[in-house]
Tab-separated table of C-alpha atoms in Angstrom:
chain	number	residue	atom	x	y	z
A	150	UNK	CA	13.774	11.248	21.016
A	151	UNK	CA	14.273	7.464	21.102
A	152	UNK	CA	18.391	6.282	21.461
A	153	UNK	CA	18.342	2.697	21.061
A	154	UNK	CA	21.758	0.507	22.075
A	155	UNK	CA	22.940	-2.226	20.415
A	156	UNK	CA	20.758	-4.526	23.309
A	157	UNK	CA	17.172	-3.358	21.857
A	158	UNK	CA	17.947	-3.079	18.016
A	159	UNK	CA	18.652	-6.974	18.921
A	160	UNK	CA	15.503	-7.250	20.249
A	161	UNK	CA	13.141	-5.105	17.896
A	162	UNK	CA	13.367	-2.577	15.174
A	163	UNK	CA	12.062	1.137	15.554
A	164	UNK	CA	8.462	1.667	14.546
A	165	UNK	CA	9.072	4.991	13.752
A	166	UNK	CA	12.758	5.606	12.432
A	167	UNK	CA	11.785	9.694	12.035
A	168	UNK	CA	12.196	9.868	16.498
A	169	UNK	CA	15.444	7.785	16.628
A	170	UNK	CA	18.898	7.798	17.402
A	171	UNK	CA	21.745	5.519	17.773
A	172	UNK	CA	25.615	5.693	18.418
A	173	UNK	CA	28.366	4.577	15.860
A	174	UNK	CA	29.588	2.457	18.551
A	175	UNK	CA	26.267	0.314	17.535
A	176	UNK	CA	26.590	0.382	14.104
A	177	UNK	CA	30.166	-1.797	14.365
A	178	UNK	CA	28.724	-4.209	17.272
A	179	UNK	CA	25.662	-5.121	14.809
A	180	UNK	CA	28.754	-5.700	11.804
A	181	UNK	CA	30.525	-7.598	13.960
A	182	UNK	CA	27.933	-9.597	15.794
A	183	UNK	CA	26.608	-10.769	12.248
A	184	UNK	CA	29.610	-12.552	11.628
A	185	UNK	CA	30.816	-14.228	14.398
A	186	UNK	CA	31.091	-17.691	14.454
A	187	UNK	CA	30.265	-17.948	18.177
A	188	UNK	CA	27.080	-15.870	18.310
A	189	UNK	CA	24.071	-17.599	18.195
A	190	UNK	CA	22.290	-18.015	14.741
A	191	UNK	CA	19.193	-16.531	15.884
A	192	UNK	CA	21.137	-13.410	17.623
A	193	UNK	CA	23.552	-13.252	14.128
A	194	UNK	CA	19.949	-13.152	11.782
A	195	UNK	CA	18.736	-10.497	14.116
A	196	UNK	CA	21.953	-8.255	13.648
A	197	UNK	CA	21.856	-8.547	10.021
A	198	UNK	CA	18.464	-7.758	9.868
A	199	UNK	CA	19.121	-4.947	12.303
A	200	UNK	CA	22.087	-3.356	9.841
A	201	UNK	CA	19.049	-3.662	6.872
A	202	UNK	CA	16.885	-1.649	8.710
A	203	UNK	CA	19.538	0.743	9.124
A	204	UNK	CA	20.499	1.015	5.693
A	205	UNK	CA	16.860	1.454	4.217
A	206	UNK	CA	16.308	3.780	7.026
A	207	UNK	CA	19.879	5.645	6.614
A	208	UNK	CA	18.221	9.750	5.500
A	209	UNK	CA	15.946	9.033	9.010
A	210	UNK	CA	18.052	7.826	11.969
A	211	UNK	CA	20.419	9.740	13.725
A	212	UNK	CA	23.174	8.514	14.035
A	213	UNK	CA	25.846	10.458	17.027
A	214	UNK	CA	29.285	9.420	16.766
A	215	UNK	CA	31.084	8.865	19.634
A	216	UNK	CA	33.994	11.591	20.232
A	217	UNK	CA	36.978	11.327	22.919
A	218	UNK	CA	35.620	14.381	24.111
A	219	UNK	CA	32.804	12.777	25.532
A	220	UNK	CA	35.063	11.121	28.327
A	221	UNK	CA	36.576	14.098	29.813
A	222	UNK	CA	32.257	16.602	29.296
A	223	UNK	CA	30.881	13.515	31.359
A	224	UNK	CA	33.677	12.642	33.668
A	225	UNK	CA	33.668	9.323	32.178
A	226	UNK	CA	37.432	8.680	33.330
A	227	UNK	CA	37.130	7.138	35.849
A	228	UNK	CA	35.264	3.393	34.506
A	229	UNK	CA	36.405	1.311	32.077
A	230	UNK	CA	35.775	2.702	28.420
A	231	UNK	CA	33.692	-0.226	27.636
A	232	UNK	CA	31.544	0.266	24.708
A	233	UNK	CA	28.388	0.473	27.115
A	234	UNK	CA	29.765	3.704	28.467
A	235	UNK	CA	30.563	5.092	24.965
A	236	UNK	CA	26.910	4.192	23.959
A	237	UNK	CA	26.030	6.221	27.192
A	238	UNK	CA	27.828	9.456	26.100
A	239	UNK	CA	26.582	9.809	23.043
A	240	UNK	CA	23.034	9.547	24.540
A	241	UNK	CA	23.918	12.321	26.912
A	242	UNK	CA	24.926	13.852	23.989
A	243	UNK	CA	21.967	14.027	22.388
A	244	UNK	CA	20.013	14.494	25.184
A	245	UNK	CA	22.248	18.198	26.042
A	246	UNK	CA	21.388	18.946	22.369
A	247	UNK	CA	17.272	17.885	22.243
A	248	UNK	CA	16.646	17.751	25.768
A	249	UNK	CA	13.849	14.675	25.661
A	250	UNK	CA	15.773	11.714	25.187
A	251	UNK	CA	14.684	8.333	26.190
A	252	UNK	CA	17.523	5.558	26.362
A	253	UNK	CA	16.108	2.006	25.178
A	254	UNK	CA	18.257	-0.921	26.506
A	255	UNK	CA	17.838	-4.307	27.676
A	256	UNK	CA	21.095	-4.266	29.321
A	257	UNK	CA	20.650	-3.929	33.422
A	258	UNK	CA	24.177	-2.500	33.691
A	259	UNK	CA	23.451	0.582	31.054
A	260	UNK	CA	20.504	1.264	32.754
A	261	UNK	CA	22.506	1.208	35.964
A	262	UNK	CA	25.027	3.754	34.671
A	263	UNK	CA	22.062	5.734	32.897
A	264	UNK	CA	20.221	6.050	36.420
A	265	UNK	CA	23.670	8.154	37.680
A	266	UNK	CA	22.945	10.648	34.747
A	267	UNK	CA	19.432	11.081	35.396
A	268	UNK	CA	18.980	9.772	31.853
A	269	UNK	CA	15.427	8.041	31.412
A	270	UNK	CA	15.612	3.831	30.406
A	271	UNK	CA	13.107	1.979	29.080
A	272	UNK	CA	12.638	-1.706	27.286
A	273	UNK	CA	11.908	-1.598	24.114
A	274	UNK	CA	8.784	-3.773	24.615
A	275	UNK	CA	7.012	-0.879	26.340
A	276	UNK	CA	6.779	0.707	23.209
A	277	UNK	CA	4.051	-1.315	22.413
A	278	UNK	CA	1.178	0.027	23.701
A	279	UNK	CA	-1.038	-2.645	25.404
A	280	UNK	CA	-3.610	-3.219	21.929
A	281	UNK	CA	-7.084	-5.096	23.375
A	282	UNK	CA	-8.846	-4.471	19.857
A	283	UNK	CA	-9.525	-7.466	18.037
A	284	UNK	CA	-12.348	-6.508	15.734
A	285	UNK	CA	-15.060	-6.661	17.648
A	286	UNK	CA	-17.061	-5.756	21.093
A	287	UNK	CA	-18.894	-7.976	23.322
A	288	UNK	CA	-21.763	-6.216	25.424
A	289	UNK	CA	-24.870	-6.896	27.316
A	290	UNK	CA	-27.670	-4.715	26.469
A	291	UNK	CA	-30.702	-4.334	28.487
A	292	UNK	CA	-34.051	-4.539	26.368
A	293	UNK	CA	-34.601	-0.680	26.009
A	294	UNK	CA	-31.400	-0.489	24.599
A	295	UNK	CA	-31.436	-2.788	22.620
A	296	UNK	CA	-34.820	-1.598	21.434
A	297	UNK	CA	-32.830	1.869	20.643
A	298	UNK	CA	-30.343	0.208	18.923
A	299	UNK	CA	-33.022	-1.261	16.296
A	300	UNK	CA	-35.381	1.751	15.934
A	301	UNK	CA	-32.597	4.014	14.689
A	302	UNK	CA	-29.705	1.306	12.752
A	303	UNK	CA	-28.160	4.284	11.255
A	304	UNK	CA	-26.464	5.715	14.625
A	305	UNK	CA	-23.461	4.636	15.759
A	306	UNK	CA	-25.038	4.441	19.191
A	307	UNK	CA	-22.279	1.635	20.433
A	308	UNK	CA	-19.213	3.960	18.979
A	309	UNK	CA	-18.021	1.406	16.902
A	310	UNK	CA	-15.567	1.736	13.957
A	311	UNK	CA	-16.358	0.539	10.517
A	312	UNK	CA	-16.202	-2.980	10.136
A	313	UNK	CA	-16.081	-3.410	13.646
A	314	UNK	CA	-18.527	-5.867	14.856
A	315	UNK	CA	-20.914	-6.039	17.921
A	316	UNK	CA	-21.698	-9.265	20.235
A	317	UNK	CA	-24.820	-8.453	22.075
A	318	UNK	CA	-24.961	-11.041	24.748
A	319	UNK	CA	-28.076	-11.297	27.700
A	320	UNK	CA	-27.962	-11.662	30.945
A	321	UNK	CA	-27.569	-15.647	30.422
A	322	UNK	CA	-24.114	-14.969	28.988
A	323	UNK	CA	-26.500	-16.141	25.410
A	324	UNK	CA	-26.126	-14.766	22.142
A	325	UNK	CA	-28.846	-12.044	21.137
A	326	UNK	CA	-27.444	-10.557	18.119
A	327	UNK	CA	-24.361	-10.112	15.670
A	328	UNK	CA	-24.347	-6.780	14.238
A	329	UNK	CA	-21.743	-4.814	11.900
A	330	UNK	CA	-21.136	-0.726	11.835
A	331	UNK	CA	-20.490	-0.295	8.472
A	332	UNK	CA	-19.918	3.197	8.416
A	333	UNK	CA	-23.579	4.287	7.888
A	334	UNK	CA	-25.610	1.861	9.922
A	335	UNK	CA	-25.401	-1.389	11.917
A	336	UNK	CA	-25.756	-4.595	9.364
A	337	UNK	CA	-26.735	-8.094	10.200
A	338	UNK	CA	-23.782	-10.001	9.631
A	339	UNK	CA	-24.281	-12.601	6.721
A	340	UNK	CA	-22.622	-15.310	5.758
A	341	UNK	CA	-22.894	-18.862	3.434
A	342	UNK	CA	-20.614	-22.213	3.626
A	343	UNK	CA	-18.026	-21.967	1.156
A	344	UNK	CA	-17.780	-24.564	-1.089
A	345	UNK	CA	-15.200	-25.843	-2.421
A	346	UNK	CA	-13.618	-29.807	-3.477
A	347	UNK	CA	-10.795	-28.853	-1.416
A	348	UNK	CA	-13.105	-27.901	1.789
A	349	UNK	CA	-16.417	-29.544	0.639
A	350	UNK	CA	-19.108	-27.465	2.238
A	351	UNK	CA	-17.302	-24.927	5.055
A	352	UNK	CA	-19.000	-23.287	7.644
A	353	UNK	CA	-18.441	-21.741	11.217
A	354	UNK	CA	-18.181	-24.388	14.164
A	355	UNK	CA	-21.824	-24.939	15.798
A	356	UNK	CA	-21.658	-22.077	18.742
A	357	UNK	CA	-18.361	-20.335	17.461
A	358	UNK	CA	-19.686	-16.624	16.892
A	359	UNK	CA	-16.157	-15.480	16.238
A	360	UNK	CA	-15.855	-17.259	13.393
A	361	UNK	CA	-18.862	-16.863	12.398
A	362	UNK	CA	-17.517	-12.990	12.153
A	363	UNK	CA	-14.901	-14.111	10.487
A	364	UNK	CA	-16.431	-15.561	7.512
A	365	UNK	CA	-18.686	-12.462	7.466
A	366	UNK	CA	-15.424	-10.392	7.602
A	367	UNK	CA	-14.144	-12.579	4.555
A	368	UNK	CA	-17.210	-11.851	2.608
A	369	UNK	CA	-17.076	-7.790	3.343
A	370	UNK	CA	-13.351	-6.467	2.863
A	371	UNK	CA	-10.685	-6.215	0.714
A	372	UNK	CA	-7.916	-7.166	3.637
A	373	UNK	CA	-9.249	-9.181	6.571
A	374	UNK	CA	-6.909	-9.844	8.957
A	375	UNK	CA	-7.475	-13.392	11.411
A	376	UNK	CA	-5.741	-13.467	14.833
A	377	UNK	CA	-6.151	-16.455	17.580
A	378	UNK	CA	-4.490	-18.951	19.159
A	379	UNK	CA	-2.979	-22.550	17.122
A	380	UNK	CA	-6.037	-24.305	16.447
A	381	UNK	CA	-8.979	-21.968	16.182
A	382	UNK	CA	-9.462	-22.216	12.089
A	383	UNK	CA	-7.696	-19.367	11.119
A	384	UNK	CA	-6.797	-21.491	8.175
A	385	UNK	CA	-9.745	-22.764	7.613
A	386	UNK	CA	-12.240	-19.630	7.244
A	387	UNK	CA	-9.311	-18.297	4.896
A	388	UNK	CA	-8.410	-20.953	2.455
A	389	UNK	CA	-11.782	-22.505	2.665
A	390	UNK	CA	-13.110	-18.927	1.597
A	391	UNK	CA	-10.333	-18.675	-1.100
A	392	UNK	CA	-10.563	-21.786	-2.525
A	393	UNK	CA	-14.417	-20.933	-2.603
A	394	UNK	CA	-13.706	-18.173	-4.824
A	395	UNK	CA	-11.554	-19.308	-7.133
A	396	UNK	CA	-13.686	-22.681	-8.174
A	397	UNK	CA	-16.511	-20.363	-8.236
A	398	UNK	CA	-14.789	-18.344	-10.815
A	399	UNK	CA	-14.869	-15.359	-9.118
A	400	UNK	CA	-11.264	-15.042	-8.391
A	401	UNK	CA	-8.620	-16.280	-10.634
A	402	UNK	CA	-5.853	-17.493	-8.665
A	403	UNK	CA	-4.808	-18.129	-4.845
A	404	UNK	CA	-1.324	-15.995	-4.331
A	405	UNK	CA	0.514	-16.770	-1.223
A	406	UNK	CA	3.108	-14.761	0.054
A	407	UNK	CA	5.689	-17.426	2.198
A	408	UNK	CA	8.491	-16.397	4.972
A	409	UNK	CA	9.895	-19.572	5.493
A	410	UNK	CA	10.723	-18.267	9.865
A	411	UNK	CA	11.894	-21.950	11.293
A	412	UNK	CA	9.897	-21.803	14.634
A	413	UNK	CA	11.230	-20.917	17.474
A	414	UNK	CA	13.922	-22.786	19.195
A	415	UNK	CA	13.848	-25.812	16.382
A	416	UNK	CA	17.303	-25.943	14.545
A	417	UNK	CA	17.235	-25.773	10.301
A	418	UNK	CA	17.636	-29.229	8.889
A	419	UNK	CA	19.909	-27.524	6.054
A	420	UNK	CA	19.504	-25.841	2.531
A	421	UNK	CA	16.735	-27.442	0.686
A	422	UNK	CA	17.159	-29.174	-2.540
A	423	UNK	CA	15.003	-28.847	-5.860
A	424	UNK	CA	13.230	-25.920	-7.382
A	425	UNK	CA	11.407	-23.384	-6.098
A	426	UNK	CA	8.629	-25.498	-6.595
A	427	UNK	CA	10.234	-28.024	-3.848
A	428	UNK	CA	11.891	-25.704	-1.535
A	429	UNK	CA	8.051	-23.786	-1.155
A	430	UNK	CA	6.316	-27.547	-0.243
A	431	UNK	CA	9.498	-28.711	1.822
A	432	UNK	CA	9.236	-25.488	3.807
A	433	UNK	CA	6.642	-24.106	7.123
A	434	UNK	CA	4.585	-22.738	3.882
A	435	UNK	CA	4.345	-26.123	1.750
A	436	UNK	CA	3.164	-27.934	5.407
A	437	UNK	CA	0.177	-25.961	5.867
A	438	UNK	CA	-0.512	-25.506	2.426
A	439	UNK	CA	-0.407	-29.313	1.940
A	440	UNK	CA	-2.118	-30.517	5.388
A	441	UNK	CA	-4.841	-27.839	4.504
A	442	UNK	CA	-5.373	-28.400	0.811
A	443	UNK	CA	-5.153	-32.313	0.534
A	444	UNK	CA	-1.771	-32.870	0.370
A	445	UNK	CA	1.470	-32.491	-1.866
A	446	UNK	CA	-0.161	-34.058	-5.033
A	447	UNK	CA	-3.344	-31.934	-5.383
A	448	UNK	CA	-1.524	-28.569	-4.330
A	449	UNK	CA	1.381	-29.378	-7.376
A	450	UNK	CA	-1.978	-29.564	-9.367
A	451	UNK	CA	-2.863	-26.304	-8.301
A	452	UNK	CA	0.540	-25.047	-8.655
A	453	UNK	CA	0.674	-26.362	-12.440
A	454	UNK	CA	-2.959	-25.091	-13.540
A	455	UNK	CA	-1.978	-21.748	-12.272
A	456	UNK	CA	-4.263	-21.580	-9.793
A	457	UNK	CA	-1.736	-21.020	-7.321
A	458	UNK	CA	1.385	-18.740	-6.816
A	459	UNK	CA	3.721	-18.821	-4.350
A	460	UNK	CA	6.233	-16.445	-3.335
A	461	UNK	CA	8.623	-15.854	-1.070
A	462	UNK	CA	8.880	-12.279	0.808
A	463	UNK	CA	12.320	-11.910	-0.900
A	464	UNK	CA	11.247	-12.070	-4.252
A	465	UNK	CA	7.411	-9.781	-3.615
A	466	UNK	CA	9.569	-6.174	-4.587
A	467	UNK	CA	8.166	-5.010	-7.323
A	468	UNK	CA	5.645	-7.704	-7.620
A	469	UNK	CA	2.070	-6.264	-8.830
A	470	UNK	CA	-1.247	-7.699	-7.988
A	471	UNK	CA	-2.926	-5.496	-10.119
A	472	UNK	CA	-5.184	-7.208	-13.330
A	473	UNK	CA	-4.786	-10.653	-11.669
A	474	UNK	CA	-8.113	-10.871	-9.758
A	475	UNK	CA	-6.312	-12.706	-7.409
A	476	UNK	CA	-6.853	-13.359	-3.059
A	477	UNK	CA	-3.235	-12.690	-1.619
A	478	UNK	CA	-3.032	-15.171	1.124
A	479	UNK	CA	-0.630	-14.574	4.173
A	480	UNK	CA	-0.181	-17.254	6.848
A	481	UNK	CA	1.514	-16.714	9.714
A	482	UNK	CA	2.162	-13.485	8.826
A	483	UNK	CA	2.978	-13.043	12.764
A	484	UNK	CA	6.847	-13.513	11.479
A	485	UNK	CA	6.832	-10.248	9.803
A	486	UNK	CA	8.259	-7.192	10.405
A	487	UNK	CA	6.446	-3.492	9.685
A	488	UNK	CA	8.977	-2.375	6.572
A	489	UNK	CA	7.730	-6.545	5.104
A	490	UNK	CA	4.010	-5.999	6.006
A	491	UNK	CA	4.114	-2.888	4.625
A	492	UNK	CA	6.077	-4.136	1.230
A	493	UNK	CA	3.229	-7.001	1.386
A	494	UNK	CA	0.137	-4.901	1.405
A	495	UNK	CA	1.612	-2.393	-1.233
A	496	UNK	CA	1.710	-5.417	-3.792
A	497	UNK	CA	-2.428	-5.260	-3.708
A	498	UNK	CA	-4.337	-3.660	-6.793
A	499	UNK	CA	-7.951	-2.785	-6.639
A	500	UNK	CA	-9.054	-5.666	-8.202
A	501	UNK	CA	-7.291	-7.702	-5.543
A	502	UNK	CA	-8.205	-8.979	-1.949
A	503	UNK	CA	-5.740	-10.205	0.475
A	504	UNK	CA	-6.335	-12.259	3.565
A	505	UNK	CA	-3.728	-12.931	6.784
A	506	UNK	CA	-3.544	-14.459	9.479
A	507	UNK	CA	-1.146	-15.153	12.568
A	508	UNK	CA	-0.972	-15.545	16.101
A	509	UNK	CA	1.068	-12.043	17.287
A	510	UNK	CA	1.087	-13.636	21.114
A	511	UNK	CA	1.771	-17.422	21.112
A	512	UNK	CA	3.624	-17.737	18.440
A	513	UNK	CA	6.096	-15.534	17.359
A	514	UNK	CA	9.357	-16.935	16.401
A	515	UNK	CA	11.805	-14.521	16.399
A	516	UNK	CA	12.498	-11.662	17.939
A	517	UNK	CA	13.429	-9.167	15.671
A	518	UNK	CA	9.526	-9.031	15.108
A	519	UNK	CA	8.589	-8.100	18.751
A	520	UNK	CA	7.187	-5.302	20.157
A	521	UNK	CA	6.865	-1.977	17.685
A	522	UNK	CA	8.284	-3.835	14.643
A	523	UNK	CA	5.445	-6.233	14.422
A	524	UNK	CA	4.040	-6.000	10.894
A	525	UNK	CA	0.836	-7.689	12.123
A	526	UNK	CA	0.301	-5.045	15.324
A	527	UNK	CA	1.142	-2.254	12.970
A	528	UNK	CA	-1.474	-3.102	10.355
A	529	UNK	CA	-4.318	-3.531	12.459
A	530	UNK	CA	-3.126	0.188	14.126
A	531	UNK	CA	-3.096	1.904	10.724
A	532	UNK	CA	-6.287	-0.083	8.724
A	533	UNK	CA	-8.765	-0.258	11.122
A	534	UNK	CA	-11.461	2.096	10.645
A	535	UNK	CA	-11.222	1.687	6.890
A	536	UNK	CA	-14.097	0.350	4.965
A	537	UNK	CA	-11.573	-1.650	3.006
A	538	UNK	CA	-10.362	-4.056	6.449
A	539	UNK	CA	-11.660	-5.900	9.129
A	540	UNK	CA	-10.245	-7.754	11.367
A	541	UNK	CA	-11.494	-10.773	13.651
A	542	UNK	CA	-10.007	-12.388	16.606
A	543	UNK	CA	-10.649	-16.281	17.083
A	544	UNK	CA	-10.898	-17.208	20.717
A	545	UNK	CA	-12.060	-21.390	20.928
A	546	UNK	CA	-9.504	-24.093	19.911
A	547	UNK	CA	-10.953	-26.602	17.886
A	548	UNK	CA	-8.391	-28.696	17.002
A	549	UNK	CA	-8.572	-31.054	19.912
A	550	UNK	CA	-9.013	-31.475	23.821
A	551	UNK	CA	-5.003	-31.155	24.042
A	552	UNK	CA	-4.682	-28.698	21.864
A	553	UNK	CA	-6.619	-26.587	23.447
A	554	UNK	CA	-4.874	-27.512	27.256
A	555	UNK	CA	-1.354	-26.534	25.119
A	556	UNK	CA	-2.214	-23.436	25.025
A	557	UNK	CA	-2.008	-23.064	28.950
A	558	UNK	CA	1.651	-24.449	28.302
């Protein structure tokens, strides 16, 4: 079993709230962290998000409350009854009672005092299997097997998952082919520019053949999910493909879903004033809508003809896709947490297709959505290998020649 401390709920949330445990010493740090004048802002938001994850989670946690038994069963008398050491005995607790019990702590000191009991310590950041999958495979292929490859399409010869895609490079590092495993046989991958007035005539960069799987991704599945560094047109392949669609006629309306995370390190400028209309464009949602789509003027116009919704993650419960023929659009949807992502991708009706993107590695801006409680690492875990996603990984920065040496910052 899992027995987090106050130190790693601060950190990130349980994946898996079934396999853990925490003290009711915890439970009154979080309450009185989140209102403290003198914590930090970032460490108060993480506490009260840490006490809602508690309460939505309440029938699945343990919870072992600390007894002044404890103290005299672990010959605890003889340190200071710090809160630490509390936290400690009701892990020990647990552990006498289901023998496997991990303790999960940031806190050097705890671990210290855990190491006397023979109690096992870990970071909560281990949970987190290392993840390599991004959507597709690169491989070089020597002629006969390549030549296998084509003569029987309908074998999964490469062990791909469906909608995963394969690179087949030669010996020259040079593209040979773009394939698909679509859960029968390998496809070409197809794509068009879409067109839009917002976009004019889109298409992958010259030489890019990971966005060039993106667009084919965008054309294929019901959720595609974009990952990649600042700069790689994540936006781009998705809002040029939605706007596509919806000018087309083929999809009625562009629904965003915003979470308004400041990014990391910058101090808030403040409440902002005006509708929701205003707060939306004056927000990290408005920016790239606005630099993306042409500015504030011609996304108001969308906003107006009710071609566009947007929504804040506060106000999606209960929100139905379902009848609208709509592309649910998620941008930097690295700022989400598992229960959100989850809340976000049970909105989406049949008739429905949803596109995100986010940058899980570089640009994360809180903590509270590290590690296990990642809603964008936890969607690509549990979709892929359904026909209904794919996912695609952008790699080359296109923005500019310092955009691209940034990313080494």
């Amino acid at each position: 079993m899992q027995f987090f401390d106050t130190s790693s709920l601060l950190t990130s949330l349980p994946a898996d709230a079934r396999n853990a445990a925490i003290s009711s010493v915890t439970i009154g740090e979080l309450e009185s962290i989140k209102t403290d004048y003198r914590k930090d802002p970032d460490v108060k938001a993480r506490a009260r998000e840490a006490v809602r994850y508690l309460k939505d989670h309440s029938s699945e946690i343990r919870i072992v409350p600390f007894v002044d038994f404890f103290v005299t069963k672990y010959d605890l008398g003889g340190t200071d009854l710090t809160n630490d050491i509390k936290i400690l005995a009701c892990a020990l607790a647990l552990k006498d009672e289901v023998k496997d019990v991990t303790l999960y702590t940031e806190d050097l000191l705890l671990q210290k005092f855990a190491e006397v009991y023979n109690l096992p310590c870990a970071s909560v950041n281990s949970i987190a299997e290392k993840d390599d999958y991004c959507g597709f495979v690169e491989r070089k292929l020597s002629d006969d097997e390549l030549n296998t490859l084509y003569s029987d399409m309908s074998t999964n010869s490469q062990n791909l998952l469906i909608n995963e895609y394969l690179i087949v490079r030669g010996d020259d590092d040079t593209i040979v082919d773009c394939l698909c495993w679509d859960g029968t046989r390998y496809r070409k991958i197809s794509y068009h520019p879409f067109s839009s007035s917002y976009f004019g005539e889109a298409k992958p960069v010259s030489g890019d053949v990971y966005q060039r799987l993106a667009f084919d991704a965008l054309l294929h599945s019901q959720i595609t999910l974009l990952t990649g560094p600042a700069g790689a047109g994540k936006d781009y392949a998705g809002l040029s493909y939605a706007m596509s669609e919806i000018e087309s006629g083929r999809r009625k309306k562009l629904i965003v879903f915003g979470n308004p995370v400041p990014a990391r390190g910058a101090q808030t400028i403040g409440f902002l004033k005006g509708d929701l209309k205003d707060k939306i464009l004056d927000c990290s949602v408005g920016n790239i809508l606005r630099s993306k789509l042409g500015g504030r003027q011609a996304v108001e116009r969308l906003w107006d003809t009710g071609k566009l919704e947007v929504l804040p993650f506060s106000d999606i419960r209960g929100f139905d896709t379902t009848g609208q023929n709509a592309i649910v659009y998620i941008t930097e949807a690295q700022n989400l947490s598992v229960d959100l992502m989850k809340l976000a991708v049970q909105r989406i009706g049949d008739d429905c297709q949803m596109v995100l993107n986010g940058d899980v590695n570089t640009q994360l801006d809180l903590d509270v959505y590290k590690g296990p409680n990642n809603g964008i690492r936890r969607l690509s875990k549990v979709f892929r290998g359904y026909e209904e996603f794919s996912q695609v990984e952008l790699k080359l920065i296109h923005r500019s020649h310092v955009a691209e040496i940034a990313e080494k910052m």
